[in-house]
Amino acid sequence: MLKSLWTKFLLLLVIVSLIALSSAMLLRELMIKDFRKYLEGETVDRIYWVIAALESSYELYGGWHNDIVIENTLWALMLGLDIKLFDSAGNLIMTTERAVDSLPPLVKKRVMDVSKYQEREMENRFIPYVLFLRGEEIGNIEVRFLPPTKKMLYIERSNRFLLISLIVLGGLAIFLSILFSKRLTDPIKKLTASASSIAGGNLKSRVIISGRDEIATLSETFNRMAHSLQIQETLRKKLTSNIAHELRTPISSIRAELEGMIDGIIPVNNEQLQSLYDEAGRLKSIVEAIEDLSRAEASSITIRKKHFDLKPFLHNITSRYSRMFMDKGVSIELHCESGLTANADPDSLSQIIVNLLSNALKATEKGGNVWVRAFKSADSVAIEVADNGCGIKDEDLPFIFERFYKASEGGLGLGLTIVKELVTAHNGKIEVKSEYGKGSVFTIFLPLPPS
């Protein structure tokens, strides 16, 4: 149960909620504790006010004047104190109860209503305090704190409010924890289900993207991956079909000619043997194309970079293939600034340029042009192969570097895949711009040699 991501999220959110509520309770306890200390300090101050008033009246009247004592006792009651006053001999002079009883009925009722003296539960014990005048003891009082009704009511109500808040906010926190943990884990569950579906062979499975958070980004990435896998699967099936088709033709031709020779229908002469040789060459070309792709994919391990002058290197390649271009009636031009150097594997770079030139030649009709340009671009050396041939359709352009993808008839669709693998092995990149019916431009960017 605890292994469930939903359960983990829920527990996390509940724990955070409990910590927040516990913090609120702790803060409330600290505040109430400070409030109680404040009340105690204030009560002690009131006791000293009453003591000072009694001592002053004793000095003013030369003894304990009954009316003044009653007045001070009632004042002490209003301050929340229940007192007993004794003279220096220990005789009881006045109590709060006697002072209240001495009042006229109407005044007594008002005092009782304000102080709620009879309604208070007297649980506190009396504390004695000695009264002095010029260093001599003139009596003592015993003081008992009356429960602060209004202040206790405040604390009681705050406790009730806190309890209700804890119940409401705690319930809301748990509800939101369940809701948000479900919302957090539902997209992950859908991703898991879609991944399982893809693993089962359903490459069309996708997840619905909602929001703009990290999970939405993950879902978008997942959909792109699934789309890529679907394309790769389609290309794999096309590969099987293409290889079968490419191999079937020469094999069938070779088999038919050999059967004819065996049956004596086709004579065994140089012309027929040359035909068999040519078909065997087609088989060899197919196998070599697949081997070239394998080598290109492993080129990051086998590549051997070195510094060399780019202009003679490119001139050598264009010169070698200029005859092929002339035979088709296509011109080829080289534009490269002198002194431009490259840091690359010459064999791999040669294979890249040859593949691009071969594609450009196939795409360009008689009277067309092909250009090879090399120049310095920012922090890279750029090599550009351009033509004014048939171009590439917009719907084919995103997939031309995918293995076995063919935008036109002929070949296995591996040439540009090999080019991209080799460019990537050089830590470079390749870009293509094309307009259907007007031509294409392939640009290779190779990092500059370290200075």
Coordinates of C-alpha atoms in Angstrom, one line a residue, residues 166-407:
L166 CA -8.8 22.6 13.8
I167 CA -11.8 20.5 12.8
V168 CA -12.7 22.6 9.8
L169 CA -9.2 23.4 8.6
G170 CA -8.0 19.8 9.4
G171 CA -10.8 18.3 7.4
L172 CA -10.3 20.8 4.6
A173 CA -6.5 20.0 4.6
I174 CA -7.2 16.2 4.4
F175 CA -9.8 16.7 1.7
L176 CA -7.4 18.9 -0.4
S177 CA -4.6 16.4 0.3
I178 CA -6.7 13.6 -1.2
L179 CA -7.8 15.9 -4.1
F180 CA -4.3 17.2 -5.0
S181 CA -2.6 13.9 -4.5
K182 CA -5.1 12.4 -6.9
R183 CA -4.6 15.2 -9.4
L184 CA -0.8 14.8 -9.1
T185 CA -0.8 11.0 -9.6
D186 CA -3.5 10.6 -12.2
P187 CA -1.3 12.0 -15.1
I188 CA 1.4 9.6 -14.0
K189 CA -1.0 6.7 -14.0
K190 CA -2.1 7.6 -17.5
L191 CA 1.6 7.8 -18.6
T192 CA 2.2 4.4 -17.1
A193 CA -0.9 3.0 -18.8
S194 CA 0.2 4.5 -22.1
A195 CA 3.7 3.2 -21.7
S196 CA 2.4 -0.3 -21.0
S197 CA 0.2 0.0 -24.1
I198 CA 3.2 1.0 -26.2
A199 CA 5.3 -1.9 -24.6
G200 CA 2.4 -4.2 -25.7
G201 CA 2.8 -3.0 -29.3
N202 CA 0.2 -0.2 -29.5
L203 CA 2.5 2.6 -30.8
K204 CA -0.5 4.9 -31.4
S205 CA -1.1 5.3 -27.7
R206 CA -0.9 8.9 -26.5
V207 CA -1.6 10.8 -23.3
I208 CA -3.8 13.9 -23.0
I209 CA -1.7 17.0 -22.1
S210 CA -3.3 19.4 -19.6
G211 CA -1.7 22.4 -17.9
R212 CA 1.8 23.8 -18.3
D213 CA 3.7 22.2 -15.4
E214 CA 6.5 19.6 -15.3
I215 CA 4.1 16.7 -15.7
A216 CA 2.6 18.4 -18.8
T217 CA 6.2 18.8 -20.2
L218 CA 6.8 15.1 -19.4
S219 CA 3.6 14.1 -21.2
E220 CA 4.5 16.2 -24.2
T221 CA 8.0 14.5 -24.3
F222 CA 6.4 11.1 -23.9
N223 CA 4.1 11.8 -26.9
R224 CA 7.0 12.9 -29.0
M225 CA 8.9 9.7 -28.0
A226 CA 5.8 7.6 -28.9
H227 CA 5.5 9.5 -32.2
S228 CA 9.2 8.9 -32.9
L229 CA 8.8 5.2 -32.1
Q230 CA 5.8 5.0 -34.4
I231 CA 7.8 6.5 -37.2
Q232 CA 10.7 4.2 -36.5
E233 CA 8.4 1.2 -36.5
T234 CA 6.9 2.4 -39.8
L235 CA 10.4 2.8 -41.2
R236 CA 11.4 -0.6 -40.0
K237 CA 8.5 -2.2 -41.8
K238 CA 9.4 -0.2 -44.9
L239 CA 13.0 -1.3 -44.5
T240 CA 11.9 -5.0 -44.4
S241 CA 9.8 -4.3 -47.5
N242 CA 12.6 -2.3 -49.2
I243 CA 15.3 -4.8 -48.5
A244 CA 13.1 -7.7 -49.6
H245 CA 12.3 -5.8 -52.8
E246 CA 15.9 -4.8 -53.4
L247 CA 17.2 -8.2 -52.8
R248 CA 14.4 -10.1 -54.6
T249 CA 15.2 -8.5 -58.0
P250 CA 18.9 -9.4 -58.3
I251 CA 18.4 -12.8 -56.6
S252 CA 15.5 -13.6 -58.9
S253 CA 17.5 -12.5 -61.9
I254 CA 20.5 -14.5 -60.9
R255 CA 18.3 -17.6 -60.2
A256 CA 16.5 -17.3 -63.5
E257 CA 19.7 -16.9 -65.5
L258 CA 21.3 -19.8 -63.7
E259 CA 18.3 -22.1 -64.2
G260 CA 18.4 -21.1 -67.9
M261 CA 22.1 -22.0 -68.1
I262 CA 21.4 -25.3 -66.3
D263 CA 18.6 -26.2 -68.7
G264 CA 20.7 -25.1 -71.7
I265 CA 18.3 -22.4 -72.7
I266 CA 20.7 -19.6 -72.0
P267 CA 24.2 -20.0 -73.3
V268 CA 27.2 -19.8 -70.9
N269 CA 29.2 -16.9 -72.4
N270 CA 30.9 -13.7 -71.3
E271 CA 27.8 -11.6 -71.8
Q272 CA 25.6 -13.8 -69.5
L273 CA 28.4 -14.1 -66.9
Q274 CA 28.7 -10.3 -67.0
S275 CA 25.0 -10.0 -66.3
L276 CA 25.3 -12.3 -63.3
Y277 CA 28.3 -10.3 -62.1
D278 CA 26.3 -7.1 -62.3
E279 CA 23.4 -8.5 -60.3
A280 CA 25.9 -9.8 -57.7
G281 CA 27.3 -6.2 -57.6
R282 CA 23.8 -4.9 -56.8
L283 CA 23.6 -7.4 -53.9
K284 CA 27.0 -6.3 -52.7
S285 CA 25.9 -2.6 -52.9
I286 CA 22.9 -3.3 -50.7
V287 CA 24.9 -5.1 -48.1
E288 CA 27.6 -2.4 -48.1
A289 CA 25.0 0.3 -47.6
I290 CA 23.8 -1.5 -44.4
E291 CA 27.4 -2.0 -43.3
D292 CA 28.1 1.8 -43.9
L293 CA 25.2 2.6 -41.6
S294 CA 26.6 0.3 -38.9
R295 CA 30.1 1.9 -39.2
A296 CA 28.5 5.4 -39.2
E297 CA 26.7 4.6 -35.9
A298 CA 30.0 3.5 -34.4
S299 CA 31.9 6.4 -35.9
S300 CA 32.1 8.2 -32.5
I301 CA 34.5 5.4 -31.4
T302 CA 36.5 5.0 -34.6
I303 CA 36.7 8.6 -35.8
R304 CA 40.3 10.0 -36.0
K305 CA 40.4 13.8 -36.3
K306 CA 43.3 15.8 -37.6
H307 CA 43.9 19.3 -39.0
F308 CA 44.0 19.8 -42.7
D309 CA 43.5 22.5 -45.4
L310 CA 39.9 22.4 -46.6
K311 CA 40.3 23.9 -50.1
P312 CA 42.6 21.2 -51.6
F313 CA 40.6 18.5 -49.8
L314 CA 37.3 19.6 -51.4
H315 CA 38.9 20.3 -54.7
N316 CA 40.1 16.7 -54.8
I317 CA 36.6 15.4 -54.2
T318 CA 34.9 17.6 -56.8
S319 CA 37.6 16.8 -59.3
R320 CA 37.1 13.1 -58.9
Y321 CA 33.3 13.3 -59.4
S322 CA 33.3 16.1 -62.1
R323 CA 33.2 13.4 -64.8
M324 CA 29.9 12.0 -63.5
F325 CA 28.4 15.5 -63.4
M326 CA 29.6 16.3 -67.0
D327 CA 28.1 13.0 -68.3
K328 CA 24.7 14.2 -66.9
G329 CA 25.1 17.7 -68.1
V330 CA 25.2 19.2 -64.6
S331 CA 27.9 21.8 -63.7
I332 CA 29.7 21.6 -60.3
E333 CA 31.4 24.6 -58.7
L334 CA 33.7 24.9 -55.7
H335 CA 33.9 28.1 -53.6
C336 CA 36.3 27.9 -50.6
E337 CA 38.5 30.6 -49.1
S338 CA 42.2 29.9 -48.9
G339 CA 43.7 29.0 -45.6
L340 CA 40.5 27.6 -44.1
T341 CA 41.2 24.5 -42.0
A342 CA 39.1 21.8 -40.6
N343 CA 39.5 19.5 -37.6
A344 CA 37.9 16.3 -38.8
D345 CA 38.4 12.7 -39.9
P346 CA 39.3 13.1 -43.6
D347 CA 37.8 9.7 -44.6
S348 CA 34.5 10.4 -42.7
L349 CA 34.2 13.9 -44.0
S350 CA 34.9 12.7 -47.6
Q351 CA 32.1 10.2 -47.2
I352 CA 29.8 13.0 -46.0
I353 CA 30.6 15.2 -49.0
V354 CA 30.4 12.3 -51.5
N355 CA 26.9 11.3 -50.2
L356 CA 25.6 14.9 -50.4
L357 CA 27.1 15.3 -53.9
S358 CA 25.5 12.0 -55.0
N359 CA 22.1 13.1 -53.8
A360 CA 22.5 16.5 -55.4
L361 CA 23.4 14.9 -58.7
K362 CA 20.3 12.6 -58.6
A363 CA 18.0 15.6 -57.8
T364 CA 19.4 17.8 -60.6
E365 CA 18.4 17.5 -64.2
K366 CA 20.5 18.3 -67.2
G367 CA 21.5 21.9 -67.4
G368 CA 21.3 22.3 -63.6
N369 CA 24.0 23.4 -61.2
V370 CA 25.6 22.1 -58.0
W371 CA 27.7 24.3 -55.7
V372 CA 30.1 23.4 -52.9
R373 CA 30.9 26.2 -50.6
A374 CA 33.1 26.3 -47.5
F375 CA 33.4 29.3 -45.1
K376 CA 33.9 30.3 -41.5
S377 CA 30.7 30.8 -39.5
A378 CA 30.8 32.0 -35.9
D379 CA 32.6 29.3 -34.0
S380 CA 32.3 26.7 -36.8
V381 CA 33.5 25.8 -40.2
A382 CA 30.5 25.5 -42.6
I383 CA 30.5 23.3 -45.7
E384 CA 27.5 23.8 -47.9
V385 CA 26.3 21.6 -50.8
A386 CA 23.5 23.3 -52.8
D387 CA 21.6 22.5 -56.0
N388 CA 18.8 23.9 -58.1
G389 CA 17.2 20.5 -58.6
C390 CA 13.8 19.1 -57.7
G391 CA 14.0 19.9 -54.0
I392 CA 12.2 18.1 -51.2
K393 CA 8.5 18.2 -50.3
D394 CA 7.5 19.9 -47.1
E395 CA 5.9 16.7 -45.7
D396 CA 9.1 14.7 -46.4
L397 CA 11.6 17.3 -45.0
P398 CA 11.3 16.4 -41.2
F399 CA 12.1 12.7 -41.9
I400 CA 14.9 12.8 -44.5
F401 CA 17.5 11.9 -41.9
E402 CA 15.5 8.9 -40.6
R403 CA 17.0 5.6 -41.5
F404 CA 15.4 3.8 -44.5
Y405 CA 13.1 6.8 -45.2
K406 CA 13.0 7.4 -49.0
A407 CA 11.4 10.6 -50.4

